[in-house]
């Protein structure tokens, strides 16, 4: 992979028409239309994106995975094998919005993680502390608890995305020192609690924008970015992808 990975998380945004415009604009951009970039659309639009991205190296990603692993009577659910069938290379798991609004905890996320690992889809486990947890000084322990479900796995099998809850959609970015401390701590935890010595990929997310991407992505232990709002704008996303491409 050249450069660092950038995943655009569209969250619950889009329509057939706006997705088509957005993706076509992205594919015309040199910095976006390359390996090392992925787009996570709502499930309903994955097929449309798979189609639009057919001849592009930009990868497809899902925003969530069902806790049910195989076909069955689970109305409304989309399983990991279905996401693999759709061509998803990555699936986000445990995004803070899912932990918050859908009360996803380690029990259900552990099942989702195992279901995803049983397919060719790479899970991207999102972790992050609230402002209160950070201010009370227990942020490192909170993240270790969230990582617990990835203990014992082969190193590198699960990608981690560190997204401080207080930095998501707020315009408040963690300082470079805070990001470095947490990424180092996550990597040290993986080394201690996982098997083998394959490279561990840790992405940063939380108000990554065109004007701060380069500084954040320059940190050695930051292996890429998980981008929300700025991934809905071709110009901003292109600048983030450009910053990532320059930094290996
Ligand atoms: P923003 O980039 O909008 O802060 O969102 C970050 C995020 O939650 C990506 O998953």
PDB file of C-alpha atoms and ligand atoms in Angstrom:
ATOM      1  CA  UNK A   1       0.000   0.000   0.000  1.00  0.00           C
ATOM      2  CA  UNK A   2       1.461   3.369  -0.902  1.00  0.00           C
ATOM      3  CA  UNK A   3       1.087   5.961   1.834  1.00  0.00           C
ATOM      4  CA  UNK A   4      -1.304   5.713   4.734  1.00  0.00           C
ATOM      5  CA  UNK A   5      -4.885   4.448   4.593  1.00  0.00           C
ATOM      6  CA  UNK A   6      -7.794   6.899   4.435  1.00  0.00           C
ATOM      7  CA  UNK A   7     -11.327   5.635   5.023  1.00  0.00           C
ATOM      8  CA  UNK A   8     -14.222   8.011   4.413  1.00  0.00           C
ATOM      9  CA  UNK A   9     -17.132   7.232   6.720  1.00  0.00           C
ATOM     10  CA  UNK A  10     -20.242   8.744   5.193  1.00  0.00           C
ATOM     11  CA  UNK A  11     -22.379   7.782   8.204  1.00  0.00           C
ATOM     12  CA  UNK A  12     -26.112   8.138   7.363  1.00  0.00           C
ATOM     13  CA  UNK A  13     -25.686  10.543   4.461  1.00  0.00           C
ATOM     14  CA  UNK A  14     -26.391  10.199   0.774  1.00  0.00           C
ATOM     15  CA  UNK A  15     -28.881   9.454  -1.977  1.00  0.00           C
ATOM     16  CA  UNK A  16     -28.513   7.691  -5.322  1.00  0.00           C
ATOM     17  CA  UNK A  17     -28.032  11.030  -7.075  1.00  0.00           C
ATOM     18  CA  UNK A  18     -25.688  12.674  -4.555  1.00  0.00           C
ATOM     19  CA  UNK A  19     -23.556   9.509  -4.200  1.00  0.00           C
ATOM     20  CA  UNK A  20     -23.146   9.313  -7.957  1.00  0.00           C
ATOM     21  CA  UNK A  21     -21.972  12.934  -8.127  1.00  0.00           C
ATOM     22  CA  UNK A  22     -19.686  12.578  -5.143  1.00  0.00           C
ATOM     23  CA  UNK A  23     -18.026   9.346  -6.283  1.00  0.00           C
ATOM     24  CA  UNK A  24     -17.650  10.552  -9.866  1.00  0.00           C
ATOM     25  CA  UNK A  25     -15.976  13.715  -8.564  1.00  0.00           C
ATOM     26  CA  UNK A  26     -13.703  11.626  -6.364  1.00  0.00           C
ATOM     27  CA  UNK A  27     -12.713   9.312  -9.182  1.00  0.00           C
ATOM     28  CA  UNK A  28     -11.588  12.269 -11.238  1.00  0.00           C
ATOM     29  CA  UNK A  29      -9.191  13.265  -8.501  1.00  0.00           C
ATOM     30  CA  UNK A  30      -5.653  11.933  -8.695  1.00  0.00           C
ATOM     31  CA  UNK A  31      -5.195  11.805  -4.898  1.00  0.00           C
ATOM     32  CA  UNK A  32      -8.423   9.987  -4.167  1.00  0.00           C
ATOM     33  CA  UNK A  33      -8.593   7.486  -7.019  1.00  0.00           C
ATOM     34  CA  UNK A  34      -5.818   5.221  -5.784  1.00  0.00           C
ATOM     35  CA  UNK A  35      -5.029   2.309  -3.518  1.00  0.00           C
ATOM     36  CA  UNK A  36      -5.102   3.169   0.160  1.00  0.00           C
ATOM     37  CA  UNK A  37      -8.458   4.963   0.001  1.00  0.00           C
ATOM     38  CA  UNK A  38     -11.788   3.407   1.021  1.00  0.00           C
ATOM     39  CA  UNK A  39     -15.382   4.620   1.247  1.00  0.00           C
ATOM     40  CA  UNK A  40     -17.919   3.418   3.817  1.00  0.00           C
ATOM     41  CA  UNK A  41     -21.459   4.162   2.645  1.00  0.00           C
ATOM     42  CA  UNK A  42     -24.743   3.167   4.278  1.00  0.00           C
ATOM     43  CA  UNK A  43     -25.443  -0.543   3.560  1.00  0.00           C
ATOM     44  CA  UNK A  44     -28.258   0.290   1.158  1.00  0.00           C
ATOM     45  CA  UNK A  45     -25.816   2.071  -1.176  1.00  0.00           C
ATOM     46  CA  UNK A  46     -22.975  -0.470  -1.108  1.00  0.00           C
ATOM     47  CA  UNK A  47     -24.114  -2.065  -4.356  1.00  0.00           C
ATOM     48  CA  UNK A  48     -24.251   1.339  -6.043  1.00  0.00           C
ATOM     49  CA  UNK A  49     -20.732   2.132  -4.811  1.00  0.00           C
ATOM     50  CA  UNK A  50     -19.436  -1.299  -5.814  1.00  0.00           C
ATOM     51  CA  UNK A  51     -20.675  -0.498  -9.283  1.00  0.00           C
ATOM     52  CA  UNK A  52     -19.231   3.025  -9.386  1.00  0.00           C
ATOM     53  CA  UNK A  53     -15.871   1.793  -8.030  1.00  0.00           C
ATOM     54  CA  UNK A  54     -15.671  -1.245 -10.312  1.00  0.00           C
ATOM     55  CA  UNK A  55     -12.626  -0.042 -12.263  1.00  0.00           C
ATOM     56  CA  UNK A  56     -11.083   1.971  -9.430  1.00  0.00           C
ATOM     57  CA  UNK A  57      -8.554   0.908  -6.767  1.00  0.00           C
ATOM     58  CA  UNK A  58     -10.689   2.725  -4.143  1.00  0.00           C
ATOM     59  CA  UNK A  59     -11.976   0.061  -1.746  1.00  0.00           C
ATOM     60  CA  UNK A  60     -15.452  -0.460  -0.377  1.00  0.00           C
ATOM     61  CA  UNK A  61     -16.135  -0.454   3.362  1.00  0.00           C
ATOM     62  CA  UNK A  62     -19.204  -1.096   5.516  1.00  0.00           C
ATOM     63  CA  UNK A  63     -20.181   0.881   8.603  1.00  0.00           C
ATOM     64  CA  UNK A  64     -21.379  -2.070  10.668  1.00  0.00           C
ATOM     65  CA  UNK A  65     -21.791  -5.854  10.635  1.00  0.00           C
ATOM     66  CA  UNK A  66     -24.607  -7.972  11.991  1.00  0.00           C
ATOM     67  CA  UNK A  67     -24.026  -9.977  15.142  1.00  0.00           C
ATOM     68  CA  UNK A  68     -25.681 -12.885  13.318  1.00  0.00           C
ATOM     69  CA  UNK A  69     -23.058 -14.719  11.325  1.00  0.00           C
ATOM     70  CA  UNK A  70     -25.117 -16.689   8.843  1.00  0.00           C
ATOM     71  CA  UNK A  71     -28.383 -16.407   6.903  1.00  0.00           C
ATOM     72  CA  UNK A  72     -31.514 -16.683   8.989  1.00  0.00           C
ATOM     73  CA  UNK A  73     -34.706 -15.038  10.165  1.00  0.00           C
ATOM     74  CA  UNK A  74     -33.112 -11.779  11.331  1.00  0.00           C
ATOM     75  CA  UNK A  75     -35.200  -9.054   9.731  1.00  0.00           C
ATOM     76  CA  UNK A  76     -33.260  -5.960   8.750  1.00  0.00           C
ATOM     77  CA  UNK A  77     -29.790  -7.419   9.365  1.00  0.00           C
ATOM     78  CA  UNK A  78     -26.824  -7.581   6.979  1.00  0.00           C
ATOM     79  CA  UNK A  79     -24.267 -10.291   7.702  1.00  0.00           C
ATOM     80  CA  UNK A  80     -20.486 -10.286   7.299  1.00  0.00           C
ATOM     81  CA  UNK A  81     -20.641 -12.878   4.455  1.00  0.00           C
ATOM     82  CA  UNK A  82     -23.092 -10.567   2.636  1.00  0.00           C
ATOM     83  CA  UNK A  83     -20.661  -7.670   2.997  1.00  0.00           C
ATOM     84  CA  UNK A  84     -17.874  -9.882   1.651  1.00  0.00           C
ATOM     85  CA  UNK A  85     -20.148 -10.893  -1.218  1.00  0.00           C
ATOM     86  CA  UNK A  86     -20.681  -7.193  -1.973  1.00  0.00           C
ATOM     87  CA  UNK A  87     -16.913  -6.737  -2.234  1.00  0.00           C
ATOM     88  CA  UNK A  88     -16.296  -4.878   1.023  1.00  0.00           C
ATOM     89  CA  UNK A  89     -12.639  -4.885   1.981  1.00  0.00           C
ATOM     90  CA  UNK A  90     -13.232  -3.296   5.403  1.00  0.00           C
ATOM     91  CA  UNK A  91     -16.027  -3.070   7.948  1.00  0.00           C
ATOM     92  CA  UNK A  92     -16.170  -0.592  10.804  1.00  0.00           C
ATOM     93  CA  UNK A  93     -17.081  -2.133  14.142  1.00  0.00           C
ATOM     94  CA  UNK A  94     -18.023  -0.407  17.372  1.00  0.00           C
ATOM     95  CA  UNK A  95     -18.073   3.142  16.089  1.00  0.00           C
ATOM     96  CA  UNK A  96     -18.840   5.413  19.059  1.00  0.00           C
ATOM     97  CA  UNK A  97     -22.184   6.329  17.485  1.00  0.00           C
ATOM     98  CA  UNK A  98     -23.123   2.646  17.563  1.00  0.00           C
ATOM     99  CA  UNK A  99     -21.835   2.226  21.107  1.00  0.00           C
ATOM    100  CA  UNK A 100     -23.849   5.283  22.140  1.00  0.00           C
ATOM    101  CA  UNK A 101     -27.131   5.043  20.183  1.00  0.00           C
ATOM    102  CA  UNK A 102     -27.344   1.250  19.890  1.00  0.00           C
ATOM    103  CA  UNK A 103     -25.707   0.374  23.199  1.00  0.00           C
ATOM    104  CA  UNK A 104     -23.136  -1.885  21.555  1.00  0.00           C
ATOM    105  CA  UNK A 105     -20.761  -3.289  24.151  1.00  0.00           C
ATOM    106  CA  UNK A 106     -17.869  -5.750  24.196  1.00  0.00           C
ATOM    107  CA  UNK A 107     -20.227  -8.708  24.329  1.00  0.00           C
ATOM    108  CA  UNK A 108     -21.979  -7.939  21.050  1.00  0.00           C
ATOM    109  CA  UNK A 109     -18.866  -6.449  19.440  1.00  0.00           C
ATOM    110  CA  UNK A 110     -16.884  -9.589  20.224  1.00  0.00           C
ATOM    111  CA  UNK A 111     -19.464 -11.601  18.269  1.00  0.00           C
ATOM    112  CA  UNK A 112     -19.442  -9.102  15.396  1.00  0.00           C
ATOM    113  CA  UNK A 113     -15.652  -9.239  15.345  1.00  0.00           C
ATOM    114  CA  UNK A 114     -15.583 -13.051  15.152  1.00  0.00           C
ATOM    115  CA  UNK A 115     -18.212 -13.049  12.402  1.00  0.00           C
ATOM    116  CA  UNK A 116     -16.180 -10.576  10.388  1.00  0.00           C
ATOM    117  CA  UNK A 117     -12.937 -12.472  10.910  1.00  0.00           C
ATOM    118  CA  UNK A 118     -14.596 -15.552   9.458  1.00  0.00           C
ATOM    119  CA  UNK A 119     -14.799 -13.708   6.115  1.00  0.00           C
ATOM    120  CA  UNK A 120     -12.303 -11.895   3.893  1.00  0.00           C
ATOM    121  CA  UNK A 121     -13.466  -8.530   5.281  1.00  0.00           C
ATOM    122  CA  UNK A 122     -10.934  -6.731   7.495  1.00  0.00           C
ATOM    123  CA  UNK A 123     -12.550  -5.437  10.682  1.00  0.00           C
ATOM    124  CA  UNK A 124     -11.732  -1.884  11.755  1.00  0.00           C
ATOM    125  CA  UNK A 125     -12.435  -1.810  15.480  1.00  0.00           C
ATOM    126  CA  UNK A 126     -13.263   1.753  16.576  1.00  0.00           C
ATOM    127  CA  UNK A 127     -12.317   2.737  20.105  1.00  0.00           C
ATOM    128  CA  UNK A 128     -12.503   6.056  21.911  1.00  0.00           C
ATOM    129  CA  UNK A 129     -13.034   7.687  25.282  1.00  0.00           C
ATOM    130  CA  UNK A 130     -15.554  10.340  26.270  1.00  0.00           C
ATOM    131  CA  UNK A 131     -14.458  13.770  27.461  1.00  0.00           C
ATOM    132  CA  UNK A 132     -15.386  12.837  31.013  1.00  0.00           C
ATOM    133  CA  UNK A 133     -13.220   9.711  30.839  1.00  0.00           C
ATOM    134  CA  UNK A 134     -10.309  11.731  29.504  1.00  0.00           C
ATOM    135  CA  UNK A 135     -10.692  14.436  32.123  1.00  0.00           C
ATOM    136  CA  UNK A 136     -10.796  11.863  34.889  1.00  0.00           C
ATOM    137  CA  UNK A 137      -7.495  10.442  33.583  1.00  0.00           C
ATOM    138  CA  UNK A 138      -8.732   6.920  32.833  1.00  0.00           C
ATOM    139  CA  UNK A 139      -8.635   7.239  29.024  1.00  0.00           C
ATOM    140  CA  UNK A 140      -5.877   4.669  28.502  1.00  0.00           C
ATOM    141  CA  UNK A 141      -7.679   2.070  30.602  1.00  0.00           C
ATOM    142  CA  UNK A 142     -11.002   2.737  28.834  1.00  0.00           C
ATOM    143  CA  UNK A 143      -9.372   2.021  25.487  1.00  0.00           C
ATOM    144  CA  UNK A 144      -7.693  -1.125  26.812  1.00  0.00           C
ATOM    145  CA  UNK A 145     -11.096  -2.393  27.930  1.00  0.00           C
ATOM    146  CA  UNK A 146     -12.516  -1.723  24.457  1.00  0.00           C
ATOM    147  CA  UNK A 147      -9.541  -3.546  22.889  1.00  0.00           C
ATOM    148  CA  UNK A 148     -10.106  -6.599  25.088  1.00  0.00           C
ATOM    149  CA  UNK A 149     -12.167  -8.346  22.383  1.00  0.00           C
ATOM    150  CA  UNK A 150      -9.116  -8.330  20.095  1.00  0.00           C
ATOM    151  CA  UNK A 151      -6.883 -10.092  22.649  1.00  0.00           C
ATOM    152  CA  UNK A 152      -5.322 -13.352  21.499  1.00  0.00           C
ATOM    153  CA  UNK A 153      -5.803 -12.645  17.784  1.00  0.00           C
ATOM    154  CA  UNK A 154      -2.994 -12.556  15.229  1.00  0.00           C
ATOM    155  CA  UNK A 155      -1.454  -9.079  15.268  1.00  0.00           C
ATOM    156  CA  UNK A 156      -2.562  -7.028  12.280  1.00  0.00           C
ATOM    157  CA  UNK A 157      -5.695  -9.121  11.678  1.00  0.00           C
ATOM    158  CA  UNK A 158      -7.828  -6.349  13.134  1.00  0.00           C
ATOM    159  CA  UNK A 159      -7.275  -2.719  12.274  1.00  0.00           C
ATOM    160  CA  UNK A 160      -7.894  -0.253  15.095  1.00  0.00           C
ATOM    161  CA  UNK A 161      -9.350   3.243  14.696  1.00  0.00           C
ATOM    162  CA  UNK A 162      -8.802   5.583  17.634  1.00  0.00           C
ATOM    163  CA  UNK A 163     -11.593   8.132  17.658  1.00  0.00           C
ATOM    164  CA  UNK A 164     -11.926  10.205  20.824  1.00  0.00           C
ATOM    165  CA  UNK A 165     -15.686  10.674  21.225  1.00  0.00           C
ATOM    166  CA  UNK A 166     -15.221  14.353  22.096  1.00  0.00           C
ATOM    167  CA  UNK A 167     -13.434  14.980  18.781  1.00  0.00           C
ATOM    168  CA  UNK A 168     -16.085  13.439  16.511  1.00  0.00           C
ATOM    169  CA  UNK A 169     -18.054  15.997  14.536  1.00  0.00           C
ATOM    170  CA  UNK A 170     -17.106  18.731  16.997  1.00  0.00           C
ATOM    171  CA  UNK A 171     -14.219  20.381  15.175  1.00  0.00           C
ATOM    172  CA  UNK A 172     -12.157  19.704  18.327  1.00  0.00           C
ATOM    173  CA  UNK A 173      -9.099  17.668  17.393  1.00  0.00           C
ATOM    174  CA  UNK A 174      -6.967  15.804  19.875  1.00  0.00           C
ATOM    175  CA  UNK A 175      -3.526  17.369  20.219  1.00  0.00           C
ATOM    176  CA  UNK A 176      -0.659  15.655  18.454  1.00  0.00           C
ATOM    177  CA  UNK A 177       0.724  14.641  21.863  1.00  0.00           C
ATOM    178  CA  UNK A 178      -2.613  13.083  22.875  1.00  0.00           C
ATOM    179  CA  UNK A 179      -2.802  11.176  19.590  1.00  0.00           C
ATOM    180  CA  UNK A 180       0.790   9.970  19.891  1.00  0.00           C
ATOM    181  CA  UNK A 181       0.288   8.818  23.477  1.00  0.00           C
ATOM    182  CA  UNK A 182      -2.856   6.854  22.645  1.00  0.00           C
ATOM    183  CA  UNK A 183      -1.551   5.282  19.441  1.00  0.00           C
ATOM    184  CA  UNK A 184       1.638   4.197  21.197  1.00  0.00           C
ATOM    185  CA  UNK A 185      -0.406   2.751  24.024  1.00  0.00           C
ATOM    186  CA  UNK A 186      -2.700   0.841  21.609  1.00  0.00           C
ATOM    187  CA  UNK A 187       0.283  -0.599  19.744  1.00  0.00           C
ATOM    188  CA  UNK A 188       1.969  -1.614  22.988  1.00  0.00           C
ATOM    189  CA  UNK A 189      -1.253  -3.304  24.117  1.00  0.00           C
ATOM    190  CA  UNK A 190      -1.496  -5.217  20.817  1.00  0.00           C
ATOM    191  CA  UNK A 191       2.133  -6.340  21.099  1.00  0.00           C
ATOM    192  CA  UNK A 192       1.485  -7.645  24.586  1.00  0.00           C
ATOM    193  CA  UNK A 193      -1.910  -9.187  24.038  1.00  0.00           C
ATOM    194  CA  UNK A 194      -1.871 -10.451  20.469  1.00  0.00           C
ATOM    195  CA  UNK A 195       0.103 -13.131  18.683  1.00  0.00           C
ATOM    196  CA  UNK A 196       2.956 -12.654  16.249  1.00  0.00           C
ATOM    197  CA  UNK A 197       4.684  -9.465  15.261  1.00  0.00           C
ATOM    198  CA  UNK A 198       2.846  -8.362  12.121  1.00  0.00           C
ATOM    199  CA  UNK A 199       2.393  -4.615  11.721  1.00  0.00           C
ATOM    200  CA  UNK A 200      -0.492  -3.201  13.708  1.00  0.00           C
ATOM    201  CA  UNK A 201      -2.463  -0.526  11.877  1.00  0.00           C
ATOM    202  CA  UNK A 202      -4.013   2.210  13.983  1.00  0.00           C
ATOM    203  CA  UNK A 203      -6.022   4.940  12.259  1.00  0.00           C
ATOM    204  CA  UNK A 204      -6.968   8.259  13.844  1.00  0.00           C
ATOM    205  CA  UNK A 205     -10.452   9.747  13.508  1.00  0.00           C
ATOM    206  CA  UNK A 206     -12.172  12.814  14.908  1.00  0.00           C
ATOM    207  CA  UNK A 207     -12.428  16.117  13.016  1.00  0.00           C
ATOM    208  CA  UNK A 208      -9.702  15.232  10.515  1.00  0.00           C
ATOM    209  CA  UNK A 209      -9.854  18.052   7.965  1.00  0.00           C
ATOM    210  CA  UNK A 210      -7.827  19.355   5.031  1.00  0.00           C
ATOM    211  CA  UNK A 211      -5.927  21.753   7.280  1.00  0.00           C
ATOM    212  CA  UNK A 212      -4.878  19.338  10.037  1.00  0.00           C
ATOM    213  CA  UNK A 213      -4.468  16.074   8.118  1.00  0.00           C
ATOM    214  CA  UNK A 214      -0.804  16.474   7.332  1.00  0.00           C
ATOM    215  CA  UNK A 215       0.217  17.169  10.930  1.00  0.00           C
ATOM    216  CA  UNK A 216      -1.824  14.222  12.244  1.00  0.00           C
ATOM    217  CA  UNK A 217      -0.702  11.804   9.537  1.00  0.00           C
ATOM    218  CA  UNK A 218       2.938  12.785  10.068  1.00  0.00           C
ATOM    219  CA  UNK A 219       2.892  11.026  13.431  1.00  0.00           C
ATOM    220  CA  UNK A 220       4.743   7.728  13.017  1.00  0.00           C
ATOM    221  CA  UNK A 221       2.212   5.658  14.916  1.00  0.00           C
ATOM    222  CA  UNK A 222      -0.724   7.034  12.902  1.00  0.00           C
ATOM    223  CA  UNK A 223      -1.252   4.612  10.023  1.00  0.00           C
ATOM    224  CA  UNK A 224      -4.127   6.450   8.454  1.00  0.00           C
ATOM    225  CA  UNK A 225      -7.294   8.437   9.025  1.00  0.00           C
ATOM    226  CA  UNK A 226     -10.971   7.682   9.491  1.00  0.00           C
ATOM    227  CA  UNK A 227     -12.747  10.734   8.111  1.00  0.00           C
ATOM    228  CA  UNK A 228     -16.379  11.669   8.700  1.00  0.00           C
ATOM    229  CA  UNK A 229     -17.677  15.062   7.569  1.00  0.00           C
ATOM    230  CA  UNK A 230     -14.748  15.926   5.315  1.00  0.00           C
ATOM    231  CA  UNK A 231     -15.277  12.735   3.293  1.00  0.00           C
ATOM    232  CA  UNK A 232     -18.505  14.212   1.905  1.00  0.00           C
ATOM    233  CA  UNK A 233     -16.623  16.944   0.082  1.00  0.00           C
ATOM    234  CA  UNK A 234     -14.338  16.100  -2.837  1.00  0.00           C
ATOM    235  CA  UNK A 235     -11.936  19.012  -2.289  1.00  0.00           C
ATOM    236  CA  UNK A 236     -11.430  18.398   1.440  1.00  0.00           C
ATOM    237  CA  UNK A 237     -11.183  14.636   1.054  1.00  0.00           C
ATOM    238  CA  UNK A 238      -8.670  15.044  -1.775  1.00  0.00           C
ATOM    239  CA  UNK A 239      -6.412  17.151   0.431  1.00  0.00           C
ATOM    240  CA  UNK A 240      -6.537  14.564   3.213  1.00  0.00           C
ATOM    241  CA  UNK A 241      -5.762  11.759   0.734  1.00  0.00           C
ATOM    242  CA  UNK A 242      -2.914  13.821  -0.672  1.00  0.00           C
ATOM    243  CA  UNK A 243      -1.417  14.278   2.804  1.00  0.00           C
ATOM    244  CA  UNK A 244      -1.751  10.515   3.423  1.00  0.00           C
ATOM    245  CA  UNK A 245      -0.170   9.586   0.122  1.00  0.00           C
ATOM    246  CA  UNK A 246       2.963  11.585   0.853  1.00  0.00           C
ATOM    247  CA  UNK A 247       3.515   9.916   4.213  1.00  0.00           C
ATOM    248  CA  UNK A 248       4.480   6.283   4.533  1.00  0.00           C
TER     249      UNK A 248
HETATM  250  P1  LIG B   1     -15.730  13.657  11.801  1.00  0.00           P
HETATM  251  O1  LIG B   1     -14.536  13.564  10.877  1.00  0.00           O
HETATM  252  O2  LIG B   1     -16.934  14.254  11.165  1.00  0.00           O
HETATM  253  O3  LIG B   1     -15.369  14.269  13.112  1.00  0.00           O
HETATM  254  O4  LIG B   1     -16.169  12.140  12.124  1.00  0.00           O
HETATM  255  C1  LIG B   1     -15.210  11.244  12.546  1.00  0.00           C
HETATM  256  C2  LIG B   1     -15.788   9.888  12.535  1.00  0.00           C
HETATM  257  O5  LIG B   1     -16.626   9.570  13.346  1.00  0.00           O
HETATM  258  C3  LIG B   1     -15.347   8.957  11.483  1.00  0.00           C
HETATM  259  O6  LIG B   1     -15.765   7.662  11.751  1.00  0.00           O
END
